[in-house]
Coordinates of C-alpha atoms in Angstrom, one line a residue:
X205 CA -84.0 231.0 211.2
X206 CA -81.7 233.9 210.5
X207 CA -79.9 233.7 207.1
X208 CA -77.0 235.7 208.6
X209 CA -76.6 233.2 211.5
X210 CA -77.1 230.1 209.4
X211 CA -79.1 227.0 210.1
X212 CA -78.8 224.7 213.2
X213 CA -79.7 221.1 212.5
X214 CA -80.0 218.4 215.2
X215 CA -80.0 214.7 214.2
X216 CA -81.2 212.3 217.0
X217 CA -79.8 208.9 216.3
X218 CA -76.7 210.6 214.8
X219 CA -74.5 207.5 215.2
X220 CA -76.6 205.8 212.5
X221 CA -74.8 204.3 209.5
X222 CA -77.1 206.5 207.4
X223 CA -75.6 209.7 208.7
X224 CA -73.0 210.0 205.9
X225 CA -75.8 210.0 203.4
X226 CA -77.5 212.8 205.3
X227 CA -74.3 214.8 205.3
X228 CA -73.9 214.3 201.6
X229 CA -77.5 215.6 201.0
X230 CA -76.8 218.7 203.1
X231 CA -73.5 219.4 201.4
X232 CA -75.1 219.2 198.0
X233 CA -77.7 221.7 199.0
X234 CA -75.5 224.1 200.9
X235 CA -76.1 227.0 198.5
X236 CA -79.8 227.0 199.3
X237 CA -79.5 225.7 202.9
X238 CA -76.7 227.6 204.6
X239 CA -76.0 225.3 207.6
X240 CA -74.0 226.8 210.5
X241 CA -73.8 223.8 212.8
X242 CA -75.0 220.2 213.0
X243 CA -75.5 218.3 216.3
X244 CA -75.4 214.6 216.2
X245 CA -77.1 213.1 219.3
X246 CA -77.0 209.5 220.5
X247 CA -77.2 207.4 223.6
X248 CA -74.5 205.8 225.8
X249 CA -74.8 202.5 224.0
X250 CA -74.2 204.2 220.7
X251 CA -71.3 206.4 221.8
X252 CA -68.6 204.5 219.9
X253 CA -70.5 204.6 216.6
X254 CA -71.3 208.3 217.2
X255 CA -67.6 209.1 217.5
X256 CA -66.8 207.1 214.3
X257 CA -69.6 208.5 212.2
X258 CA -69.3 212.0 213.7
X259 CA -65.6 212.2 212.9
X260 CA -66.3 211.1 209.3
X261 CA -69.1 213.6 209.0
X262 CA -66.7 216.4 209.9
X263 CA -64.2 215.1 207.3
X264 CA -67.0 215.3 204.7
X265 CA -67.7 218.9 205.6
X266 CA -64.1 219.8 205.7
X267 CA -63.6 218.3 202.2
X268 CA -66.6 220.3 201.0
X269 CA -65.0 223.6 201.7
X270 CA -67.9 224.8 203.8
X271 CA -67.3 226.1 207.3
X272 CA -69.7 223.8 209.2
X273 CA -69.0 222.4 212.7
X274 CA -70.3 219.0 213.6
X275 CA -71.0 218.6 217.3
X276 CA -71.3 215.2 219.0
X277 CA -73.2 214.8 222.3
X278 CA -75.1 212.3 224.4
X279 CA -77.1 215.2 225.9
X280 CA -80.2 215.7 223.8
X281 CA -81.3 218.8 225.6
X282 CA -77.9 220.5 225.0
X283 CA -78.3 219.8 221.3
X284 CA -81.9 220.9 220.9
X285 CA -81.4 224.4 222.3
X286 CA -82.4 226.9 219.5
X287 CA -82.5 224.2 216.8
X288 CA -84.1 225.1 213.5
X289 CA -84.6 221.6 212.3
X290 CA -84.6 218.3 214.2
X291 CA -84.3 215.0 212.3
X292 CA -84.9 211.7 214.0
X293 CA -83.4 208.4 212.8
X294 CA -83.1 206.4 215.9
X295 CA -83.8 202.7 216.7
X296 CA -84.9 202.0 220.3
X297 CA -83.1 198.8 221.4
X298 CA -80.7 199.0 218.4
X299 CA -80.5 196.2 215.9
X300 CA -80.8 193.5 218.5
X301 CA -84.4 194.7 219.1
X302 CA -85.1 194.4 215.3
X303 CA -83.8 190.8 215.4
X304 CA -86.2 190.0 218.2
X305 CA -89.0 191.6 216.3
X306 CA -88.3 189.4 213.3
X307 CA -87.4 186.1 214.9
X308 CA -90.2 185.7 217.4
X309 CA -93.0 186.0 214.8
X310 CA -91.1 183.7 212.4
X311 CA -90.8 181.1 215.2
X312 CA -94.6 180.9 215.0
X313 CA -94.8 180.9 211.2
X314 CA -95.7 184.6 210.9
X315 CA -94.0 187.4 209.1
X316 CA -91.1 188.9 211.1
X317 CA -90.4 192.3 209.5
X318 CA -89.2 195.7 210.7
X319 CA -92.3 197.8 209.9
X320 CA -95.0 195.2 209.0
X321 CA -96.8 192.7 211.1
X322 CA -96.0 192.0 214.8
X323 CA -92.4 193.4 214.5
X324 CA -93.6 196.7 213.1
X325 CA -96.2 197.0 215.9
X326 CA -93.5 196.5 218.6
X327 CA -91.1 198.9 217.0
X328 CA -93.9 201.5 217.3
X329 CA -94.5 200.5 221.0
X330 CA -90.9 201.2 221.8
X331 CA -90.5 204.3 219.7
X332 CA -93.6 206.4 220.2
X333 CA -93.0 207.1 223.9
X334 CA -89.5 208.2 223.1
X335 CA -90.5 210.5 220.2
X336 CA -93.1 212.1 222.5
X337 CA -90.4 212.8 225.1
X338 CA -88.3 214.5 222.4
X339 CA -91.3 216.6 221.4
X340 CA -91.7 217.8 225.1
X341 CA -88.0 218.8 225.0
X342 CA -88.6 220.7 221.7
X343 CA -91.6 222.6 223.1
X344 CA -89.3 224.0 225.8
X345 CA -85.9 224.3 223.9
X346 CA -86.7 225.0 220.2
X347 CA -90.5 225.7 220.0
X348 CA -90.1 227.0 216.4
X349 CA -88.2 224.1 215.0
X350 CA -89.5 221.6 212.4
X351 CA -89.4 217.9 213.3
X352 CA -88.4 215.8 210.3
X353 CA -89.0 212.1 211.2
X354 CA -87.4 209.2 209.4
X355 CA -87.7 206.8 212.4
X356 CA -89.8 203.8 211.5
X357 CA -92.6 202.9 211.5
X358 CA -92.5 206.5 210.1
X359 CA -96.2 206.9 209.5
X360 CA -97.3 205.8 213.0
X361 CA -94.5 207.7 214.7
X362 CA -95.3 210.9 212.8
X363 CA -99.1 210.6 213.5
X364 CA -98.4 210.1 217.2
X365 CA -96.4 213.3 217.3
X366 CA -99.4 215.2 215.8
X367 CA -102.1 213.4 217.8
X368 CA -100.5 212.7 221.2
X369 CA -97.7 215.2 221.1
X370 CA -99.8 218.0 219.8
X371 CA -97.0 219.1 217.6
X372 CA -98.0 220.2 214.1
X373 CA -94.6 221.2 212.7
X374 CA -93.7 217.6 211.8
X375 CA -93.2 215.8 208.5
X376 CA -92.6 212.1 208.2
X377 CA -90.3 210.7 205.5
X378 CA -89.6 207.5 203.7
X379 CA -87.1 206.6 201.0
X380 CA -89.4 204.2 199.2
X381 CA -91.2 206.8 197.0
X382 CA -87.8 208.3 196.1
X383 CA -86.5 204.9 194.9
X384 CA -89.6 204.5 192.7
X385 CA -89.2 208.0 191.2
X386 CA -85.5 207.5 190.5
X387 CA -85.9 204.1 188.8
X388 CA -89.3 204.0 187.1
X389 CA -88.9 206.8 184.4
X390 CA -86.1 204.9 182.6
X391 CA -88.4 201.9 182.3
X392 CA -90.4 203.8 179.7
X393 CA -87.6 205.9 178.3
X394 CA -88.3 209.0 180.2
X395 CA -86.5 211.3 182.7
X396 CA -88.0 212.2 186.1
X397 CA -88.5 215.8 185.0
X398 CA -90.7 214.6 182.1
X399 CA -93.2 212.9 184.5
X400 CA -95.8 213.9 187.2
X401 CA -96.2 211.6 190.1
X402 CA -99.1 211.4 192.5
X403 CA -98.9 209.1 195.6
X404 CA -101.5 208.3 198.2
X405 CA -101.9 205.9 201.1
X406 CA -99.9 205.2 204.3
X407 CA -96.2 204.8 205.0
X408 CA -95.1 201.5 203.5
X409 CA -98.6 201.1 202.2
X410 CA -99.1 203.6 199.4
X411 CA -99.9 203.5 195.6
X412 CA -99.1 205.9 192.9
X413 CA -100.0 207.1 189.4
X414 CA -97.9 208.8 186.7
X415 CA -98.4 211.2 183.9
X416 CA -96.1 212.3 181.1
X417 CA -95.1 215.8 179.9
X418 CA -98.2 216.0 177.7
X419 CA -100.6 215.1 180.5
X420 CA -101.2 211.6 179.3
X421 CA -101.3 208.9 182.0
X422 CA -98.5 206.4 181.7
X423 CA -99.1 204.3 184.8
X424 CA -100.1 201.3 182.7
X425 CA -97.0 201.7 180.5
X426 CA -94.8 201.5 183.6
X427 CA -96.8 198.4 184.8
X428 CA -96.1 196.8 181.4
X429 CA -92.4 197.6 181.7
X430 CA -92.2 196.1 185.2
X431 CA -92.7 192.6 183.7
X432 CA -89.8 192.9 181.2
X433 CA -86.5 191.1 182.0
X434 CA -83.8 193.0 183.9
X435 CA -86.0 196.0 184.7
X436 CA -85.2 197.8 188.0
X437 CA -88.3 199.6 189.2
X438 CA -86.8 200.8 192.4
X439 CA -87.6 198.0 194.9
X440 CA -85.9 198.7 198.3
X441 CA -82.8 196.5 199.0
X442 CA -84.5 195.0 202.0
X443 CA -87.5 193.5 200.1
X444 CA -87.5 190.2 198.3
X445 CA -88.3 190.8 194.6
X446 CA -91.5 188.7 194.3
X447 CA -93.5 190.0 191.3
X448 CA -97.0 191.3 191.8
X449 CA -99.8 189.6 189.9
X450 CA -100.0 191.7 186.7
X451 CA -103.7 191.4 186.3
X452 CA -104.2 192.9 189.8
X453 CA -102.1 195.9 189.0
X454 CA -103.8 196.4 185.6
X455 CA -107.2 196.4 187.3
X456 CA -106.3 198.8 190.1
X457 CA -104.6 201.2 187.6
X458 CA -102.0 202.1 190.2
X459 CA -98.5 201.0 191.1
X460 CA -98.2 199.6 194.7
X461 CA -95.1 200.3 196.8
X462 CA -92.6 197.5 197.4
X463 CA -94.0 196.7 200.8
X464 CA -97.3 195.7 199.3
X465 CA -95.6 192.4 198.4
X466 CA -96.1 191.4 202.1
X467 CA -99.9 191.7 201.5
X468 CA -100.5 190.9 197.9
X469 CA -98.0 187.9 197.8
X470 CA -98.2 187.1 201.5
X471 CA -97.8 183.3 201.0
X472 CA -94.6 183.6 199.0
X473 CA -93.0 186.4 201.0
X474 CA -93.7 184.5 204.2
X475 CA -92.1 181.4 202.8
X476 CA -89.0 183.4 201.7
X477 CA -88.7 185.0 205.1
X478 CA -89.0 181.7 207.0
X479 CA -86.3 180.2 204.7
X480 CA -83.9 183.0 205.6
X481 CA -84.9 182.6 209.3
X482 CA -83.9 178.9 209.1
X483 CA -80.7 179.5 207.1
X484 CA -78.8 182.8 206.7
X485 CA -80.8 184.6 209.4
X486 CA -83.3 187.4 209.3
X487 CA -82.9 190.7 207.6
X488 CA -81.8 192.3 210.9
X489 CA -79.1 189.7 211.3
X490 CA -77.9 190.3 207.8
X491 CA -77.9 194.1 208.3
X492 CA -75.9 193.8 211.4
X493 CA -73.0 192.4 209.3
X494 CA -73.4 195.1 206.7
X495 CA -73.4 197.8 209.4
X496 CA -70.2 196.3 210.9
X497 CA -68.5 196.5 207.5
X498 CA -69.7 200.1 207.1
X499 CA -68.3 201.3 210.4
X500 CA -65.0 199.7 209.6
X501 CA -64.9 201.8 206.4
X502 CA -66.0 204.9 208.3
X503 CA -62.9 204.6 210.6
X504 CA -60.6 205.2 207.6
X505 CA -59.1 208.7 208.2
X506 CA -59.0 209.2 204.5
X507 CA -62.7 208.5 203.8
X508 CA -64.5 211.8 203.3
X509 CA -67.4 210.8 201.1
X510 CA -70.4 208.4 201.3
X511 CA -69.2 204.8 200.4
X512 CA -71.0 202.8 197.8
X513 CA -71.7 200.0 200.3
X514 CA -74.3 202.1 202.0
X515 CA -76.7 201.4 199.1
X516 CA -77.0 197.8 200.5
X517 CA -79.1 199.2 203.4
X518 CA -82.9 199.4 202.8
X519 CA -82.9 203.2 203.6
X520 CA -80.8 204.3 200.6
X521 CA -81.8 207.7 199.2
X522 CA -82.8 208.9 202.7
X523 CA -80.9 212.2 202.1
X524 CA -82.9 212.9 198.9
X525 CA -86.0 213.0 201.0
X526 CA -84.8 214.5 204.3
X527 CA -82.4 217.2 202.9
X528 CA -84.8 218.3 200.1
X529 CA -87.6 218.6 202.6
X530 CA -85.5 220.8 204.9
X531 CA -84.2 222.9 202.0
X532 CA -87.7 223.3 200.7
X533 CA -89.1 224.6 204.0
X534 CA -86.1 226.9 204.5
X535 CA -86.1 228.4 201.0
X536 CA -89.9 228.1 200.4
X537 CA -89.2 226.0 197.3
X538 CA -92.6 224.4 197.1
X539 CA -91.0 221.2 195.9
X540 CA -93.0 218.0 195.2
X541 CA -92.0 215.5 197.9
X542 CA -93.9 212.4 199.2
X543 CA -94.4 212.8 202.9
X544 CA -96.5 211.8 205.8
X545 CA -98.6 214.7 206.8
X546 CA -102.2 215.5 207.9
X547 CA -104.7 214.2 205.4
X548 CA -106.9 217.3 205.2
X549 CA -109.1 215.6 202.5
X550 CA -106.3 214.5 200.2
X551 CA -107.4 210.9 200.6
X552 CA -111.2 211.2 201.2
X553 CA -111.5 207.5 202.2
X554 CA -109.7 208.4 205.5
X555 CA -110.5 211.0 208.2
X556 CA -109.3 214.5 207.5
X557 CA -107.3 214.7 210.7
X558 CA -105.3 211.4 210.4
X559 CA -101.8 211.1 208.9
X560 CA -101.4 209.9 205.3
X561 CA -98.4 209.5 203.0
X562 CA -99.1 211.6 199.9
X563 CA -97.6 213.8 197.3
X564 CA -97.3 217.3 198.8
X565 CA -95.8 220.7 198.0
X566 CA -93.3 221.6 200.7
X567 CA -92.6 225.3 201.6
X568 CA -92.4 227.6 204.6
X569 CA -95.7 226.5 206.0
X570 CA -94.8 222.8 205.7
X571 CA -96.6 220.2 203.6
X572 CA -99.6 221.0 201.4
X573 CA -101.1 217.6 200.6
X574 CA -102.1 217.1 196.9
X575 CA -105.6 215.7 196.5
X576 CA -105.6 212.1 195.2
X577 CA -109.3 211.4 195.3
X578 CA -111.2 208.3 196.3
X579 CA -109.8 204.8 195.9
X580 CA -111.5 201.7 194.4
X581 CA -113.2 199.2 196.8
X582 CA -110.2 196.9 197.2
X583 CA -107.6 199.6 198.0
X584 CA -110.1 201.5 200.1
X585 CA -110.8 198.4 202.2
X586 CA -107.1 197.7 202.7
X587 CA -106.4 201.3 203.6
X588 CA -109.1 201.6 206.2
X589 CA -108.1 198.4 207.9
X590 CA -104.5 199.5 208.1
X591 CA -105.3 203.0 209.3
X592 CA -107.5 201.7 212.1
X593 CA -104.9 199.1 213.0
X594 CA -102.4 202.0 213.3
X595 CA -104.7 203.9 215.6
X596 CA -104.9 200.9 217.9
X597 CA -101.1 200.6 217.9
X598 CA -100.6 204.2 218.8
X599 CA -103.1 204.2 221.6
X600 CA -101.6 201.0 223.0
X601 CA -98.1 202.5 222.8
X602 CA -99.2 205.6 224.7
X603 CA -101.4 203.9 227.3
X604 CA -99.8 200.4 227.8
X605 CA -103.3 198.9 227.3
X606 CA -102.8 195.2 226.7
X607 CA -106.3 194.7 225.3
X608 CA -105.7 197.5 222.7
X609 CA -102.4 195.8 221.7
X610 CA -104.2 192.6 221.2
X611 CA -106.8 194.3 219.1
X612 CA -104.0 195.7 216.9
X613 CA -102.5 192.2 216.5
X614 CA -105.9 190.7 215.5
X615 CA -106.5 193.5 213.0
X616 CA -103.1 193.3 211.4
X617 CA -103.3 191.3 208.1
X618 CA -99.9 189.7 208.7
X619 CA -100.9 188.1 212.0
X620 CA -103.4 185.2 211.9
X621 CA -105.8 185.7 214.8
X622 CA -105.8 183.1 217.5
X623 CA -103.7 181.7 220.3
X624 CA -100.5 182.0 218.4
X625 CA -101.1 185.7 217.9
X626 CA -101.4 186.1 221.6
X627 CA -98.3 184.0 222.2
X628 CA -96.3 186.2 219.9
X629 CA -97.6 189.3 221.6
X630 CA -96.7 187.9 225.0
X631 CA -93.2 186.8 224.0
X632 CA -92.4 190.1 222.4
X633 CA -93.5 191.9 225.6
X634 CA -91.1 189.7 227.6
X635 CA -88.3 190.1 225.1
X636 CA -88.5 193.9 225.0
X637 CA -89.2 194.4 228.7
X638 CA -86.4 197.0 229.1
X639 CA -87.9 199.3 226.5
X640 CA -91.6 198.9 227.4
X641 CA -92.2 200.6 230.8
X642 CA -95.8 201.3 229.8
X643 CA -96.5 197.6 229.8
X644 CA -94.6 196.8 233.0
X645 CA -97.6 195.5 235.0
X646 CA -98.6 193.1 232.2
X647 CA -95.0 191.9 231.6
X648 CA -94.7 191.1 235.4
X649 CA -98.0 189.2 235.2
X650 CA -96.7 187.2 232.1
X651 CA -93.4 186.4 233.8
X652 CA -95.2 185.3 237.0
X653 CA -97.2 182.9 234.7
X654 CA -94.0 181.4 233.4
X655 CA -94.2 182.9 229.8
X656 CA -90.8 182.5 228.1
X657 CA -89.4 183.1 224.6
X658 CA -88.8 179.9 222.6
X659 CA -86.5 181.2 219.8
X660 CA -82.9 180.3 220.8
X661 CA -81.3 183.4 219.2
X662 CA -83.6 185.7 221.1
X663 CA -83.1 183.6 224.3
X664 CA -79.4 184.2 223.9
X665 CA -79.9 188.0 223.4
X666 CA -82.0 188.1 226.6
X667 CA -79.4 186.2 228.6
X668 CA -76.8 188.8 227.4
X669 CA -79.0 191.6 228.5
X670 CA -79.4 192.9 224.9

C-alpha cells in the first residue's frame, strides 16, 4: 500500500443493496484512508443491480469532492489484481436461496433463519467453497491484501478461510456489536466514549460486558435499563423483539447478542417465525420487497447519498465495522472493533487456533484479540456445542460428506434430531442442487429415491430454475 498511489479496494458482491452504506463509510474516512479506486464485482445474474448501485456509488464519490473512480466488472480476477483490501458481501443463490433456507425448515416446524439452524448451515455449504476460490485468486493476484469478510455466516466463512484456505490476513465482521454499542450507552445516560466494552463468543452468538469511565462495571445497569418501556438496546431489524428472561441475564452477568433469542426464547421465536411463514412470508420474502424498493430509489439520478430506507435491512451499520477496520489497518490506528479472528487464548474455553468473535485492537498487523477469560458453565456449554457444530459444518462444506452434514444438523440446537431433521437436510440438498457440487453424488441418490420438496413456494422457485 503506497500512500502516494492511494488504496485499491475490491468489493465482491458489489451489486448488494448495502454498497451505498459502504461508500458512505469510506467517504467519511477519506482523510485517513486515501482511496484511489474501488472495484465492485458481481456475477452475471447480478449485472443489472451492479450497474444501478455502481452508478450511484460513483455519484456519491463525485458529490464528496474526492477523485475516486468506481469500476464495475463481472471479472473477479481483473478486479483483484494488486488490490490492497478485498471485502466480501455476496450471497450465493441470491435472495431466492435465502427463502429456500427459511421455508423448508419452517415447513417441518423448525426455525428457518439466515444464519441459525438448518438455513445457516446451508448458507455455509454454498458459501465456503466460493470464498475458498476467491482466496486462491488472491494468493496469485494480490498476495499482500487483507480480506475483510461480511458474508454470512460470517464466523464460519472466516474460519474456513483461515483453516482450509490457509490465509491468515482475514478479519470477519458483523454489524450486531456495532448496533449494541451505538444504542446501549444512552439507556444509562452515557456516551459511547464514556464506556469500555468487551465482547466474547462466536459470530451471532456472543456476549458482552461494559465498564464506565471510572472503571466500574455497568453491565447490570444496562440489563436493568433493557426492561424499561421504549428502550432501544440495538436489536437488529431482522430479529423479533422477544425479551430475554431478566433473571437469566442477571445470573450470567453479561448481555447476550440479539440472536441469542433463538436459543434462550426458542419456543416463542419459533412460533413467531411460523406465524410469518404462514401469513406475510419469511424474512427473506420481506427483504426481497425492501430491496426492490431500495433499487428503485438507487435509480434516481439525483440520489447521491445513502437513503434512510436502508436501515430497514438487518445489516445496517455495516460500514461502521468494515470501513473502520480497513482504516485502522491502513493507518495503524489500534481501534477497538469487535471482529472474528483467531482465538489465541482470548476465550480459554475454546481452542487457541479456532475463530472467535471478540473485542480486538486493529492495526497494521491485523486483529489483536483482547482476553475475555473463562465463561460460566451455561455459557461455556453453549459455546462449545456451537463451535463444534461449526467445525462439522465447515468440514462438510469442503468435503461434501453427507454424514458430517447430518452430524452438524443433529448437533445444532435449532434442529430437533430425528427423521424430520434428515428430511430437511435432504430437501435442502435438492433445493440448492445448482450451488452444491460437492454433494452432487448424494443429491443424485436422493433424486433417484424420489425425494422432493414439499413447500409450495420453494417448489415454484425450483420450477423457475431459481
